CSV table of C-alpha atoms in Angstrom, one decimal:
chain,number,residue,atom,x,y,z
A,849,MET,CA,111.9,98.6,99.5
A,850,ILE,CA,110.0,97.6,96.5
A,851,HIS,CA,106.5,96.1,96.7
A,852,VAL,CA,104.4,94.7,93.7
A,853,ASP,CA,101.1,93.1,93.7
A,854,ILE,CA,99.6,93.2,90.6
A,855,TYR,CA,96.9,91.3,88.5
A,856,LYS,CA,96.5,91.9,84.6
A,857,LYS,CA,94.2,90.1,82.2
A,858,LEU,CA,96.2,88.9,79.0
A,859,LYS,CA,94.9,87.4,76.0
A,860,TYR,CA,95.6,83.6,76.8
A,861,TYR,CA,96.1,83.8,80.5
A,862,ASP,CA,95.7,86.1,83.4
A,863,LEU,CA,98.9,87.7,85.2
A,864,ASN,CA,99.1,87.2,89.0
A,865,ILE,CA,102.4,88.2,90.7
A,866,THR,CA,103.2,89.6,94.2
A,867,PHE,CA,107.0,90.0,95.8
A,868,GLU,CA,108.8,92.7,97.9
A,869,MET,CA,112.5,93.4,97.2
A,870,ASN,CA,115.2,95.4,99.0
A,871,ASN,CA,118.8,96.4,97.1
A,872,GLU,CA,119.3,93.1,95.5
A,873,VAL,CA,118.8,91.2,92.6
A,874,LEU,CA,115.5,89.5,92.0
A,875,VAL,CA,115.4,87.1,89.1
A,876,ILE,CA,112.2,86.3,87.4
A,877,LEU,CA,113.0,83.0,85.5
A,878,GLY,CA,110.3,81.6,83.1
A,879,PRO,CA,109.9,80.3,79.4
A,880,SER,CA,109.1,82.6,76.7
A,881,GLY,CA,105.6,83.8,76.4
A,882,SER,CA,105.1,83.4,80.3
A,883,GLY,CA,104.3,87.2,81.1
A,884,LYS,CA,108.1,88.0,82.2
A,885,THR,CA,108.1,91.1,80.2
A,886,THR,CA,104.9,92.1,80.7
A,887,VAL,CA,105.5,92.3,84.5
A,888,LEU,CA,108.5,94.8,83.9
A,889,ASP,CA,106.1,96.6,81.7
A,890,CYS,CA,103.8,96.8,84.3
A,891,ILE,CA,106.1,97.8,86.8
A,892,SER,CA,107.7,100.8,84.4
A,893,GLY,CA,104.5,102.3,83.6
A,894,ILE,CA,104.6,101.0,80.2
A,895,LYS,CA,101.7,98.7,80.7
A,896,SER,CA,98.8,99.4,83.1
A,897,PRO,CA,97.6,96.5,85.6
A,898,ASP,CA,94.0,96.0,85.8
A,899,GLU,CA,94.3,95.5,89.5
A,900,GLY,CA,96.9,95.7,92.3
A,901,TYR,CA,99.6,98.1,93.6
A,902,ILE,CA,103.3,99.2,93.2
A,903,ARG,CA,105.3,100.9,95.5
A,904,ILE,CA,108.9,101.9,94.8
A,905,ASN,CA,110.5,103.2,98.1
A,906,ASP,CA,108.3,105.8,99.4
A,907,SER,CA,106.4,106.5,96.1
A,908,ILE,CA,103.4,104.7,95.0
A,909,VAL,CA,103.4,104.8,91.5
A,910,PHE,CA,100.6,102.2,90.7
A,911,ASP,CA,97.3,101.7,93.0
A,912,SER,CA,93.9,100.9,91.6
A,913,TYR,CA,91.9,101.5,94.1
A,914,ASN,CA,92.8,105.0,94.8
A,915,LYS,CA,93.1,105.5,91.1
A,916,VAL,CA,96.8,106.2,90.8
A,917,ASP,CA,99.0,105.2,88.0
A,918,SER,CA,102.0,107.5,87.4
A,919,PRO,CA,103.2,107.9,84.2
A,920,VAL,CA,106.9,106.3,82.8
A,921,ARG,CA,108.9,109.8,83.3
A,922,ASN,CA,107.6,110.4,87.1
A,923,ARG,CA,108.8,106.5,88.0
A,924,ASN,CA,112.5,107.0,88.4
A,925,ILE,CA,113.3,103.4,86.7
A,926,GLY,CA,116.1,102.4,84.4
A,927,TYR,CA,114.9,99.7,81.8
A,928,VAL,CA,117.5,97.7,79.7
A,929,PHE,CA,115.2,96.3,76.7
A,930,GLN,CA,116.2,92.9,74.9
A,931,GLU,CA,117.5,94.6,72.0
A,932,TYR,CA,118.8,97.3,73.7
A,933,ALA,CA,116.8,99.8,72.0
A,934,LEU,CA,119.7,102.4,71.2
A,935,PHE,CA,118.8,105.5,69.2
A,936,PRO,CA,120.7,104.7,66.2
A,937,HIS,CA,121.2,108.3,65.2
A,938,MET,CA,122.9,109.4,68.4
A,939,THR,CA,126.3,108.7,69.7
A,940,VAL,CA,127.1,106.7,72.5
A,941,LYS,CA,127.3,109.8,74.7
A,942,GLY,CA,124.5,111.0,73.2
A,943,ASN,CA,122.6,107.7,74.0
A,944,ILE,CA,123.5,108.1,77.5
A,945,LEU,CA,122.4,111.1,78.2
A,946,PHE,CA,119.1,111.5,76.2
A,947,GLY,CA,117.4,110.1,79.5
A,948,VAL,CA,119.3,112.4,81.7
A,949,LYS,CA,118.4,115.6,79.6
A,950,SER,CA,114.9,114.5,79.9
A,951,LYS,CA,114.7,114.8,83.4
A,952,GLY,CA,116.2,118.1,83.3
A,953,ILE,CA,119.7,117.2,85.2
A,954,THR,CA,122.3,119.7,84.2
A,955,ASP,CA,125.3,118.2,86.2
A,956,THR,CA,126.1,115.1,83.8
A,957,GLY,CA,130.1,114.7,85.0
A,958,TYR,CA,128.8,111.5,87.0
A,959,CYS,CA,128.4,109.8,83.2
A,960,GLU,CA,131.9,110.3,82.4
A,961,SER,CA,132.9,108.1,85.4
A,962,LEU,CA,129.9,105.8,84.7
A,963,MET,CA,130.9,105.0,81.1
A,964,LYS,CA,134.7,104.7,82.3
A,965,MET,CA,133.6,102.2,85.1
A,966,LEU,CA,131.9,100.1,82.0
A,967,GLY,CA,134.7,100.6,79.5
A,968,ILE,CA,133.0,102.5,77.0
A,969,LYS,CA,134.5,106.0,77.4
A,970,HIS,CA,136.8,105.6,74.4
A,971,LEU,CA,133.7,104.6,72.3
A,972,GLU,CA,131.4,108.1,73.4
A,973,ALA,CA,131.7,109.4,69.6
A,974,ARG,CA,130.7,106.0,67.8
A,975,TYR,CA,127.2,105.2,66.7
A,976,PRO,CA,125.7,101.9,67.8
A,977,SER,CA,126.1,100.6,64.2
A,978,GLN,CA,129.9,100.7,64.9
A,979,ILE,CA,130.1,98.8,68.1
A,980,SER,CA,130.0,95.1,69.5
A,981,GLY,CA,127.1,93.4,71.1
A,982,GLY,CA,129.0,93.6,74.2
A,983,GLU,CA,129.6,97.1,73.9
A,984,LYS,CA,125.9,97.9,73.4
A,985,GLN,CA,124.9,96.0,75.8
A,986,ARG,CA,127.3,98.1,78.1
A,987,VAL,CA,125.9,101.8,76.7
A,988,ALA,CA,122.1,100.4,77.1
A,989,LEU,CA,123.2,99.8,81.3
A,990,ALA,CA,124.8,103.2,81.1
A,991,ARG,CA,121.9,105.0,79.9
A,992,ALA,CA,119.6,103.3,82.4
A,993,MET,CA,122.1,104.0,84.9
A,994,ALA,CA,122.3,107.3,84.2
A,995,VAL,CA,119.5,108.7,85.2
A,996,LYS,CA,120.4,107.5,88.7
A,997,PRO,CA,116.9,105.3,89.2
A,998,ASP,CA,115.9,103.7,92.2
A,999,LEU,CA,115.1,100.3,90.4
A,1000,LEU,CA,116.7,98.9,87.4
A,1001,LEU,CA,114.7,96.7,85.2
A,1002,LEU,CA,116.7,94.3,82.9
A,1003,ASP,CA,114.9,92.2,80.1
A,1004,GLU,CA,117.2,89.3,79.2
A,1005,PRO,CA,119.6,91.5,78.3
A,1006,PHE,CA,122.5,89.0,77.9
A,1007,SER,CA,120.2,86.6,75.5
A,1008,SER,CA,122.1,88.1,71.8
A,1009,LEU,CA,125.5,87.8,72.9
A,1010,ASP,CA,128.0,84.8,72.4
A,1011,ASN,CA,129.1,82.6,75.1
A,1012,GLU,CA,132.5,84.4,75.4
A,1013,THR,CA,131.2,87.7,75.4
A,1014,LYS,CA,128.5,86.7,77.8
A,1015,GLN,CA,130.9,84.9,80.6
A,1016,LYS,CA,132.8,88.5,80.4
A,1017,ILE,CA,129.8,90.5,80.7
A,1018,TYR,CA,128.6,87.9,83.8
A,1019,ASN,CA,131.6,88.9,85.6
A,1020,GLU,CA,131.2,92.5,84.9
A,1021,PHE,CA,127.7,92.7,86.1
A,1022,ILE,CA,128.7,90.4,89.4
A,1023,GLU,CA,131.2,93.5,90.1
A,1024,PHE,CA,128.7,96.2,89.1
A,1025,LYS,CA,126.0,94.7,91.7
A,1026,ASN,CA,128.3,94.8,94.5
A,1027,ILE,CA,129.3,98.6,93.7
A,1028,TRP,CA,126.0,100.1,93.1
A,1029,GLU,CA,123.1,99.3,95.9
A,1030,ILE,CA,120.2,99.4,94.0
A,1031,SER,CA,117.4,97.2,93.4
A,1032,ILE,CA,117.5,95.3,90.3
A,1033,ILE,CA,115.0,92.8,88.8
A,1034,LEU,CA,116.7,90.6,86.0
A,1035,ILE,CA,114.5,88.7,83.4
A,1036,THR,CA,115.8,85.2,82.0
A,1037,HIS,CA,114.8,81.7,80.8
A,1038,GLN,CA,118.2,80.5,81.7
A,1039,ALA,CA,118.3,78.5,84.9
A,1040,GLU,CA,121.9,78.7,84.7
A,1041,GLU,CA,122.1,82.6,84.4
A,1042,ALA,CA,119.4,82.9,87.0
A,1043,GLU,CA,121.8,80.9,89.6
A,1044,LEU,CA,125.0,82.9,88.9
A,1045,LEU,CA,123.4,86.4,88.8
A,1046,GLY,CA,120.3,86.5,91.4
A,1047,ASP,CA,120.1,86.7,95.0
A,1048,ARG,CA,116.4,85.6,95.0
A,1049,PHE,CA,114.4,84.0,92.5
A,1050,ILE,CA,110.6,84.0,91.4
A,1051,GLN,CA,109.6,81.5,88.9
A,1052,ILE,CA,106.3,81.9,86.5
A,1053,LYS,CA,104.4,80.1,83.9
A,1054,GLU,CA,101.5,81.8,81.8
A,1055,GLY,CA,101.4,84.5,84.2
A,1056,ALA,CA,101.4,82.5,87.6
A,1057,GLN,CA,104.1,82.2,90.4
A,1058,VAL,CA,104.7,78.7,90.4
A,1059,CYS,CA,108.0,78.2,92.6
A,1060,SER,CA,109.4,81.4,94.3
A,1061,PHE,CA,112.9,81.7,96.4
A,1062,LEU,CA,112.1,85.0,98.5
């Protein structure tokens, strides 16, 4: 169970969002600049809310009233950024294993299976500059999943893909979410994408929840 109830004062508006979720895909839908990425950054620990509470399964990672604010490394969250944020000097395999090694995980055999499942095993020795946008998306997803997260955050991960690649990735994502029992929060500004991939939905505008289908 994921529980989020946070408030953060931003430059042009105040961010207020509250929701609970289980092992499902929760889509946060809204226009650019509506505060979607800030929500993910607060959940991941990249930014801190001004007030509120965040619980990931049995772990309270943020509680303003009891002065709890766990660092990113202690939240066990996988995060796929909009531009993937792959390390250009590392191979595909190096990128995937980066977070695993930082967590002190020594048995990385499951990462081989993860790469095979996502169809990128043959790319493990290549560098990000040598692979396509769709392949980069799969590598970023594999890197996020390699740490065995309790929660997966996806910040418009399909926005830079062409339509043909996007449709293929959509199908793979649907298959992926049916195999992995994990809570996923997907950020998008496209209603069709939200309807296709999401189980439940929150729509926000200028930091406020204007519509929820929870």
